[in-house]
CSV table of C-alpha atoms in Angstrom, one decimal:
chain,number,residue,atom,x,y,z
A,324,MET,CA,-13.3,-0.9,-92.3
A,325,LYS,CA,-16.0,-3.5,-92.8
A,326,LEU,CA,-18.6,-3.1,-90.0
A,327,VAL,CA,-21.7,-4.9,-88.9
A,328,ARG,CA,-24.6,-3.8,-86.7
A,329,ARG,CA,-25.5,-4.6,-83.0
A,330,GLU,CA,-23.6,-3.1,-80.1
A,331,LYS,CA,-21.7,-6.1,-78.7
A,332,PRO,CA,-20.3,-7.3,-82.1
A,333,LEU,CA,-19.3,-3.8,-82.9
A,334,ALA,CA,-17.5,-3.4,-79.6
A,335,ASP,CA,-15.7,-6.7,-80.2
A,336,TYR,CA,-14.8,-5.6,-83.7
A,337,ALA,CA,-13.3,-2.4,-82.4
A,338,ALA,CA,-11.3,-4.2,-79.8
A,339,THR,CA,-9.8,-6.5,-82.5
A,340,LEU,CA,-9.0,-3.5,-84.6
A,341,GLU,CA,-7.0,-2.0,-81.7
A,342,ARG,CA,-5.1,-5.3,-81.4
A,343,GLU,CA,-4.4,-5.3,-85.2
A,344,LEU,CA,-3.0,-1.8,-84.9
A,345,GLU,CA,-0.6,-3.0,-82.3
A,346,LEU,CA,0.5,-5.9,-84.5
A,347,LEU,CA,1.1,-3.5,-87.4
A,348,CYS,CA,3.1,-1.2,-85.1
A,349,GLU,CA,5.4,-4.1,-84.2
A,350,ALA,CA,5.8,-5.2,-87.8
A,351,LEU,CA,6.4,-1.7,-89.5
A,352,PRO,CA,9.6,0.3,-89.3
A,353,SER,CA,9.5,2.7,-86.3
A,354,GLY,CA,8.9,6.4,-87.0
A,355,MET,CA,6.8,6.0,-90.1
A,356,ARG,CA,4.7,9.1,-90.7
A,357,VAL,CA,1.0,8.9,-91.3
A,358,ASP,CA,-0.2,11.6,-93.6
A,359,ALA,CA,-3.8,10.5,-94.0
A,360,ILE,CA,-6.4,8.4,-92.2
A,361,HIS,CA,-9.5,7.1,-94.0
A,362,TRP,CA,-12.4,5.6,-92.2
A,363,GLY,CA,-14.5,3.7,-94.7
A,364,GLY,CA,-15.6,0.5,-96.4
A,365,GLY,CA,-18.9,0.6,-94.5
A,366,THR,CA,-20.3,3.1,-92.1
A,367,PRO,CA,-17.6,3.9,-89.4
A,368,THR,CA,-20.1,5.9,-87.3
A,369,SER,CA,-21.8,2.6,-86.5
A,370,LEU,CA,-19.1,2.5,-83.9
A,371,ASN,CA,-20.0,4.4,-80.7
A,372,ASP,CA,-18.2,7.4,-79.5
A,373,ASP,CA,-16.0,5.5,-77.1
A,374,SER,CA,-14.8,3.0,-79.7
A,375,LEU,CA,-14.0,5.8,-82.1
A,376,ALA,CA,-12.2,7.8,-79.5
A,377,ASN,CA,-10.2,4.7,-78.4
A,378,LEU,CA,-9.2,3.8,-81.9
A,379,THR,CA,-8.2,7.3,-82.7
A,380,ALA,CA,-6.1,7.5,-79.5
A,381,LYS,CA,-4.5,4.1,-80.3
A,382,ILE,CA,-3.5,5.3,-83.8
A,383,ARG,CA,-2.0,8.5,-82.5
A,384,LYS,CA,-0.2,6.6,-79.8
A,385,LEU,CA,1.3,3.9,-82.0
A,386,PHE,CA,2.1,6.0,-85.1
A,387,ASN,CA,3.7,9.3,-86.0
A,388,VAL,CA,0.6,11.1,-87.3
A,389,SER,CA,1.3,14.4,-89.1
A,390,PRO,CA,-0.3,17.4,-87.6
A,391,GLN,CA,-1.5,18.2,-91.2
A,392,ALA,CA,-2.9,14.7,-91.7
A,393,GLU,CA,-6.2,14.5,-93.6
A,394,THR,CA,-8.7,12.4,-91.6
A,395,ALA,CA,-11.6,11.4,-93.8
A,396,PHE,CA,-14.9,9.6,-92.8
A,397,GLU,CA,-17.5,7.9,-94.9
A,398,LEU,CA,-21.0,8.7,-93.5
A,399,ASP,CA,-24.5,7.4,-94.2
A,400,PRO,CA,-26.8,10.4,-94.0
A,401,ARG,CA,-29.7,8.2,-92.9
A,402,THR,CA,-28.2,7.1,-89.7
A,403,PHE,CA,-26.0,10.1,-88.7
A,404,ALA,CA,-27.0,11.9,-85.6
A,405,LEU,CA,-26.3,15.6,-86.2
A,406,ALA,CA,-24.9,16.1,-82.7
A,407,ARG,CA,-22.0,13.7,-83.6
A,408,ALA,CA,-20.5,16.2,-86.0
A,409,ARG,CA,-18.7,18.0,-83.2
A,410,ASP,CA,-17.5,14.6,-81.8
A,411,LEU,CA,-16.0,13.8,-85.2
A,412,ALA,CA,-14.3,17.2,-85.3
A,413,ALA,CA,-12.8,16.6,-81.9
A,414,LEU,CA,-11.3,13.3,-83.2
A,415,GLY,CA,-9.6,15.3,-85.9
A,416,VAL,CA,-11.9,14.5,-88.8
A,417,ASN,CA,-11.5,17.1,-91.5
A,418,ARG,CA,-13.1,15.5,-94.6
A,419,VAL,CA,-16.4,13.6,-94.9
A,420,SER,CA,-17.9,11.7,-97.8
A,421,LEU,CA,-21.7,11.3,-98.1
A,422,GLY,CA,-23.3,8.5,-100.1
A,423,VAL,CA,-26.1,10.6,-101.8
A,424,GLN,CA,-26.7,8.6,-105.0
A,425,GLU,CA,-30.0,10.3,-106.1
A,426,PHE,CA,-32.6,12.5,-104.4
A,427,ASP,CA,-35.6,11.2,-106.4
A,428,ALA,CA,-38.0,9.5,-104.0
A,429,LYS,CA,-39.0,6.7,-106.5
A,430,VAL,CA,-35.4,5.9,-107.2
A,431,GLN,CA,-34.6,5.9,-103.6
A,432,ALA,CA,-37.4,3.5,-102.8
A,433,ALA,CA,-36.2,1.2,-105.6
A,434,VAL,CA,-32.8,0.9,-104.1
A,435,ASN,CA,-34.1,0.9,-100.5
A,436,ARG,CA,-32.2,4.0,-99.5
A,437,ILE,CA,-34.6,6.7,-98.4
A,438,GLN,CA,-32.8,9.9,-97.6
A,439,PRO,CA,-34.6,13.2,-98.5
A,440,PHE,CA,-32.7,16.2,-99.6
A,441,GLU,CA,-33.5,18.0,-96.3
A,442,GLN,CA,-31.9,15.2,-94.4
A,443,VAL,CA,-28.7,15.4,-96.4
A,444,ARG,CA,-28.7,19.2,-96.1
A,445,ASP,CA,-29.0,19.0,-92.4
A,446,VAL,CA,-26.0,16.7,-92.2
A,447,VAL,CA,-23.9,19.0,-94.4
A,448,ASN,CA,-24.9,22.0,-92.3
A,449,SER,CA,-24.0,20.2,-89.0
A,450,LEU,CA,-20.6,19.2,-90.4
A,451,ARG,CA,-19.8,22.7,-91.6
A,452,ASN,CA,-21.0,24.2,-88.3
A,453,ALA,CA,-18.5,21.8,-86.6
A,454,ASN,CA,-15.7,23.2,-88.9
A,455,ILE,CA,-15.6,20.0,-91.0
A,456,CYS,CA,-15.7,21.9,-94.3
A,457,ARG,CA,-14.3,19.4,-96.8
A,458,ILE,CA,-17.4,17.6,-98.1
A,459,ASN,CA,-17.5,14.9,-100.7
A,460,PHE,CA,-20.7,13.6,-102.4
A,461,ASP,CA,-21.1,10.3,-104.2
A,462,LEU,CA,-23.8,10.5,-106.9
A,463,MET,CA,-24.9,7.7,-109.2
A,464,TYR,CA,-26.4,7.2,-112.6
A,465,GLY,CA,-27.9,4.1,-114.1
A,466,LEU,CA,-30.1,3.4,-111.1
A,467,PRO,CA,-33.6,1.8,-111.4
A,468,PHE,CA,-36.3,4.2,-112.6
A,469,GLN,CA,-33.6,6.9,-112.9
A,470,THR,CA,-34.0,9.3,-115.8
A,471,VAL,CA,-32.0,12.3,-117.1
A,472,GLU,CA,-34.5,14.5,-115.5
A,473,THR,CA,-34.3,13.0,-112.0
A,474,LEU,CA,-30.6,13.0,-112.1
A,475,GLU,CA,-30.5,16.7,-113.3
A,476,ALA,CA,-32.7,17.6,-110.4
A,477,THR,CA,-30.3,15.8,-108.1
A,478,VAL,CA,-27.4,17.7,-109.5
A,479,ALA,CA,-29.3,21.0,-109.1
A,480,ARG,CA,-29.9,20.3,-105.5
A,481,THR,CA,-26.3,19.2,-105.1
A,482,LEU,CA,-25.1,22.5,-106.5
A,483,VAL,CA,-27.1,24.2,-103.7
A,484,LEU,CA,-25.1,22.3,-101.1
A,485,ARG,CA,-21.8,22.8,-103.0
A,486,PRO,CA,-19.6,19.9,-101.8
A,487,ASP,CA,-15.9,20.3,-102.6
A,488,ARG,CA,-15.7,17.0,-104.5
A,489,ILE,CA,-18.3,14.9,-106.3
A,490,ALA,CA,-17.9,11.4,-107.6
A,491,LEU,CA,-20.4,10.4,-110.4
A,492,PHE,CA,-20.4,6.6,-110.5
A,493,GLY,CA,-22.4,4.3,-112.8
A,494,TYR,CA,-24.5,1.7,-111.0
A,495,ALA,CA,-23.2,-1.8,-111.7
A,496,HIS,CA,-26.0,-4.4,-111.6
A,497,VAL,CA,-24.2,-7.6,-110.4
A,498,PRO,CA,-26.8,-9.6,-108.5
A,499,TRP,CA,-24.5,-12.7,-108.6
A,500,ALA,CA,-21.9,-10.8,-106.6
A,501,ALA,CA,-24.1,-8.5,-104.5
A,502,ARG,CA,-27.1,-10.4,-103.0
A,503,ARG,CA,-29.0,-7.3,-102.1
A,504,GLN,CA,-29.3,-6.4,-105.7
A,505,THR,CA,-31.5,-9.5,-106.4
A,506,GLN,CA,-34.4,-7.4,-105.1
A,507,ILE,CA,-34.0,-5.0,-108.0
A,508,ASP,CA,-36.0,-5.6,-111.2
A,509,ALA,CA,-33.5,-5.5,-114.0
A,510,GLN,CA,-36.3,-4.3,-116.3
A,511,THR,CA,-36.4,-0.9,-114.4
A,512,LEU,CA,-32.7,-0.2,-115.2
A,513,PRO,CA,-31.9,2.3,-117.9
A,514,GLY,CA,-30.2,1.0,-121.0
A,515,LEU,CA,-26.7,1.8,-122.2
A,516,GLU,CA,-27.8,4.9,-124.3
A,517,ALA,CA,-29.8,6.2,-121.3
A,518,ARG,CA,-26.9,5.6,-118.9
A,519,PHE,CA,-24.6,7.5,-121.3
A,520,ASN,CA,-27.1,10.4,-121.6
A,521,GLN,CA,-27.5,10.6,-117.8
A,522,ALA,CA,-23.8,10.7,-117.2
A,523,GLU,CA,-23.1,13.3,-119.8
A,524,ARG,CA,-26.0,15.6,-118.9
A,525,ALA,CA,-25.0,15.4,-115.2
A,526,ALA,CA,-21.4,16.2,-116.0
A,527,GLY,CA,-22.4,19.1,-118.2
A,528,ASP,CA,-24.5,20.5,-115.4
A,529,LEU,CA,-21.7,20.1,-112.8
A,530,ILE,CA,-19.2,21.9,-115.1
A,531,ALA,CA,-21.7,24.7,-115.7
A,532,GLY,CA,-22.1,24.9,-112.0
A,533,GLY,CA,-18.4,25.7,-111.6
A,534,TYR,CA,-16.8,22.3,-111.1
A,535,ARG,CA,-13.7,21.0,-112.8
A,536,ARG,CA,-13.9,17.6,-114.4
A,537,ILE,CA,-11.3,15.2,-113.0
A,538,GLY,CA,-10.5,12.1,-115.0
A,539,LEU,CA,-13.3,9.7,-115.6
A,540,ASP,CA,-15.9,10.2,-112.9
A,541,HIS,CA,-14.8,13.0,-110.4
A,542,PHE,CA,-15.5,16.6,-110.2
A,543,ALA,CA,-13.9,19.2,-107.9
A,544,LEU,CA,-14.2,23.0,-107.1
A,545,PRO,CA,-11.3,24.9,-108.5
A,546,ALA,CA,-9.7,25.4,-105.1
A,547,ASP,CA,-9.8,21.8,-104.1
A,548,GLY,CA,-6.7,19.8,-104.0
A,549,LEU,CA,-7.8,17.4,-106.8
A,550,ALA,CA,-8.2,20.3,-109.2
A,551,LYS,CA,-4.8,21.7,-108.2
A,552,ALA,CA,-3.2,18.2,-108.6
A,553,LEU,CA,-4.7,17.9,-112.1
A,554,ASP,CA,-3.1,21.2,-113.1
A,555,ASP,CA,0.2,20.2,-111.4
A,556,GLN,CA,0.2,16.8,-113.1
A,557,THR,CA,0.5,15.1,-109.7
A,558,LEU,CA,-3.0,13.6,-109.8
A,559,MET,CA,-3.1,9.9,-109.1
A,560,ARG,CA,-5.7,7.1,-109.2
A,561,ASN,CA,-5.5,4.1,-106.9
A,562,PHE,CA,-8.0,1.5,-105.7
A,563,GLN,CA,-9.7,4.3,-103.6
A,564,GLY,CA,-10.3,6.5,-106.6
A,565,TYR,CA,-8.6,9.8,-107.6
A,566,VAL,CA,-6.2,11.3,-105.0
A,567,ALA,CA,-4.1,14.5,-105.0
A,568,ASP,CA,-1.0,12.4,-104.3
A,569,THR,CA,-0.4,8.6,-103.6
A,570,PRO,CA,1.8,7.6,-100.7
A,571,SER,CA,4.1,4.7,-101.2
A,572,THR,CA,2.3,2.8,-98.5
A,573,ILE,CA,-1.4,2.4,-97.8
A,574,ILE,CA,-2.2,0.2,-94.8
A,575,GLY,CA,-5.7,-1.3,-94.6
A,576,VAL,CA,-7.0,-2.4,-91.2
A,577,GLY,CA,-10.1,-4.6,-90.6
A,578,SER,CA,-11.6,-7.6,-92.3
A,579,SER,CA,-11.3,-7.7,-96.1
A,580,SER,CA,-9.2,-4.5,-96.1
A,581,ILE,CA,-6.5,-4.0,-98.8
A,582,SER,CA,-3.0,-2.6,-98.3
A,583,CYS,CA,-0.7,-1.2,-100.9
A,584,VAL,CA,3.0,-1.4,-100.2
A,585,PRO,CA,6.0,-0.7,-102.5
A,586,GLU,CA,6.3,-4.4,-103.2
A,587,GLY,CA,2.6,-5.0,-104.1
A,588,TYR,CA,-0.7,-5.6,-102.5
A,589,VAL,CA,-2.0,-7.7,-99.6
A,590,GLN,CA,-5.6,-8.3,-98.4
A,591,ASN,CA,-6.8,-9.3,-95.0
A,592,TYR,CA,-9.2,-12.2,-94.5
A,593,SER,CA,-12.6,-11.1,-95.8
A,594,GLU,CA,-14.5,-13.4,-93.3
A,595,THR,CA,-14.7,-11.6,-90.0
A,596,GLY,CA,-14.2,-14.7,-87.9
A,597,ALA,CA,-11.0,-15.7,-89.7
A,598,TRP,CA,-9.7,-12.2,-89.4
A,599,ARG,CA,-10.4,-12.1,-85.7
A,600,ARG,CA,-8.8,-15.5,-85.1
A,601,ALA,CA,-5.6,-14.5,-86.8
A,602,VAL,CA,-5.3,-11.2,-84.9
A,603,GLU,CA,-6.1,-13.0,-81.6
A,604,SER,CA,-3.4,-15.5,-82.3
A,605,GLY,CA,-0.9,-12.7,-82.6
A,606,HIS,CA,-0.5,-12.8,-86.4
A,607,LEU,CA,-1.2,-10.1,-89.0
A,608,PRO,CA,-4.5,-11.3,-90.6
A,609,VAL,CA,-3.3,-11.4,-94.2
A,610,GLN,CA,-5.1,-13.9,-96.5
A,611,ARG,CA,-3.4,-13.2,-99.8
A,612,GLY,CA,-1.1,-10.9,-101.7
A,613,TYR,CA,0.4,-10.1,-105.0
A,614,VAL,CA,4.0,-9.0,-105.7
A,615,LEU,CA,4.4,-6.5,-108.5
A,616,ASP,CA,7.1,-7.0,-111.1
A,617,LYS,CA,8.7,-4.3,-113.3
A,618,MET,CA,6.1,-4.9,-116.1
A,619,ASP,CA,3.2,-4.5,-113.6
A,620,ARG,CA,4.7,-1.2,-112.5
A,621,MET,CA,5.2,0.1,-116.0
A,622,ARG,CA,1.7,-0.9,-117.0
A,623,GLY,CA,0.3,0.7,-113.9
A,624,GLU,CA,1.9,4.0,-114.7
A,625,VAL,CA,0.4,3.9,-118.3
A,626,ILE,CA,-3.0,3.1,-116.9
A,627,SER,CA,-2.7,5.9,-114.3
A,628,HIS,CA,-1.7,8.4,-117.0
A,629,ILE,CA,-4.6,7.5,-119.2
A,630,MET,CA,-7.1,7.6,-116.3
A,631,CYS,CA,-5.8,10.9,-114.9
A,632,PHE,CA,-4.5,12.9,-117.8
A,633,MET,CA,-6.1,11.3,-120.9
A,634,TYR,CA,-2.7,11.0,-122.3
A,635,ALA,CA,0.2,8.5,-122.1
A,636,ASP,CA,3.6,8.4,-123.9
A,637,LEU,CA,4.1,4.7,-124.1
A,638,GLY,CA,7.6,4.8,-125.3
A,639,GLN,CA,8.8,7.2,-122.6
A,640,ILE,CA,7.1,5.3,-119.8
A,641,SER,CA,8.4,2.0,-121.0
A,642,GLN,CA,12.0,3.3,-121.2
A,643,LYS,CA,11.7,4.8,-117.8
A,644,HIS,CA,11.0,1.4,-116.4
A,645,GLY,CA,13.9,-0.2,-118.3
A,646,PHE,CA,12.1,-1.7,-121.2
A,647,CYS,CA,12.4,-1.0,-124.9
A,648,ALA,CA,10.1,1.7,-126.4
A,649,SER,CA,8.3,-0.9,-128.4
A,650,VAL,CA,7.3,-3.3,-125.6
A,651,LEU,CA,3.7,-2.2,-125.6
A,652,ASP,CA,3.3,-1.9,-129.4
A,653,GLU,CA,0.8,-4.9,-129.4
A,654,GLU,CA,-1.4,-3.1,-126.9
A,655,MET,CA,-1.1,0.1,-128.8
A,656,ALA,CA,-2.4,-1.7,-131.9
A,657,ILE,CA,-5.4,-2.8,-129.9
A,658,CYS,CA,-6.1,0.8,-129.0
A,659,ARG,CA,-6.0,1.9,-132.6
A,660,LYS,CA,-9.4,0.1,-133.2
A,661,TYR,CA,-11.0,3.0,-131.3
A,662,GLU,CA,-9.4,5.7,-133.5
A,663,ALA,CA,-12.2,5.4,-136.1
A,664,ASP,CA,-14.8,6.4,-133.6
A,665,GLY,CA,-12.7,9.3,-132.4
A,666,LEU,CA,-12.1,7.9,-129.0
A,667,VAL,CA,-8.3,8.0,-129.1
A,668,ALA,CA,-5.6,9.4,-131.2
A,669,VAL,CA,-2.3,7.5,-131.7
A,670,ASN,CA,0.8,9.5,-132.6
A,671,SER,CA,3.9,7.4,-132.8
A,672,ARG,CA,3.9,5.7,-129.4
A,673,ALA,CA,1.8,8.4,-127.6
A,674,LEU,CA,-1.9,8.1,-126.9
A,675,GLN,CA,-4.2,11.2,-126.6
A,676,ILE,CA,-7.8,10.7,-125.6
A,677,PRO,CA,-10.0,13.6,-126.7
A,678,GLU,CA,-13.0,14.8,-124.8
A,679,ARG,CA,-15.2,12.6,-126.9
A,680,GLY,CA,-13.3,9.6,-125.6
A,681,ARG,CA,-13.5,10.5,-121.9
A,682,PRO,CA,-16.4,8.1,-121.2
A,683,ALA,CA,-14.3,5.3,-122.6
A,684,LEU,CA,-11.2,5.9,-120.5
A,685,ARG,CA,-11.6,2.7,-118.5
A,686,LEU,CA,-12.1,0.8,-121.7
A,687,ILE,CA,-8.9,2.3,-123.3
A,688,ALA,CA,-6.9,1.8,-120.1
A,689,SER,CA,-8.0,-1.9,-119.9
A,690,CYS,CA,-6.0,-2.5,-123.1
A,691,PHE,CA,-2.9,-2.3,-121.0
A,692,ASP,CA,-4.1,-4.5,-118.1
A,693,ALA,CA,-2.3,-7.9,-118.5
A,694,HIS,CA,-4.4,-9.4,-115.7
A,695,LEU,CA,-7.8,-8.6,-117.1
A,696,ASP,CA,-9.6,-11.4,-119.0
A,697,GLN,CA,-10.9,-9.5,-121.9
A,698,GLU,CA,-13.1,-12.3,-123.1
A,699,THR,CA,-14.8,-13.5,-119.9
A,700,SER,CA,-15.1,-10.4,-117.8
A,701,ARG,CA,-18.7,-10.2,-116.8
A,702,HIS,CA,-18.5,-6.6,-115.6
A,703,ALA,CA,-17.6,-4.8,-118.7
A,704,ILE,CA,-19.9,-1.8,-119.0
A,705,ALA,CA,-17.8,1.1,-119.9
A,706,VAL,CA,-20.4,3.8,-119.2
């Protein structure tokens, strides 16, 4: 959910969310079961307790929420009042993601995100004391002034707090798309080799600390559902990241939110005013959508297998979707150019990515994305 500050706009936003939920209930088949609820896309705790309680009650009134449903929240440690942990638990929240990024003070100052280790530690302790024990951390490499040493120190402190899952993302400097990044001096950013070294050293430290490596950029404790899904070959990756299983339908609520339905994808109006006007007029606030065809679904499964399992049998997947085994031979030939560097092994129509090729998973998977402009894409850093 995309949120803004100030009490009155937030209250109005929450009221519009409630109305959108009512419209969704009218449009969807009755009796649909909700297995997971995710509050994110901003800082949901910007909403006050009454708004959160009202929205939660509305969801449970309108939809068949499973008693075992996972309810996840994204939190900003800088603005989270520790006393609210028990309020979240009372709302059924059982997983929380914290945007940590990096604990080094100089790096934090450069990205205007000051949150000392002690502050994050106190948030984690308050959540666990409230019996919210599933904790995720988002860490980053490639930040301004960041070094291998600062990131390793961050990982060491992370290991002390021992979250269940860790996402290790690379910072993408796209000031033309994110205005706030115009304040960051590009000269302070680490180069490609430094980014690679940061990512690999951090990954090695996490593995040495007892975490399983999941796909491209996630890590999980062995008992966590992601690690079990990897072993069971049920791991999936969608637009939200790696998940233990992917439901057939993901419904996004709020401005700019994205929904995934069996037929394809739809997105709400990104401009809050347009979103609100549509809802107030009694219409679902959908701005655009894309209908998947058979080829899209087949390519999506290939990409998912590469990103999750570092392996894909192109012939088998193609035939499963009703195509001839050779339909992706042209794309497979493109992948072969990475064989010389040891990033991929091609055997007949099966791709195997060795550990050396893990950092290039996104690059290899992109060979099968028919909608990606390989020549003009501006955001093409693989590491």
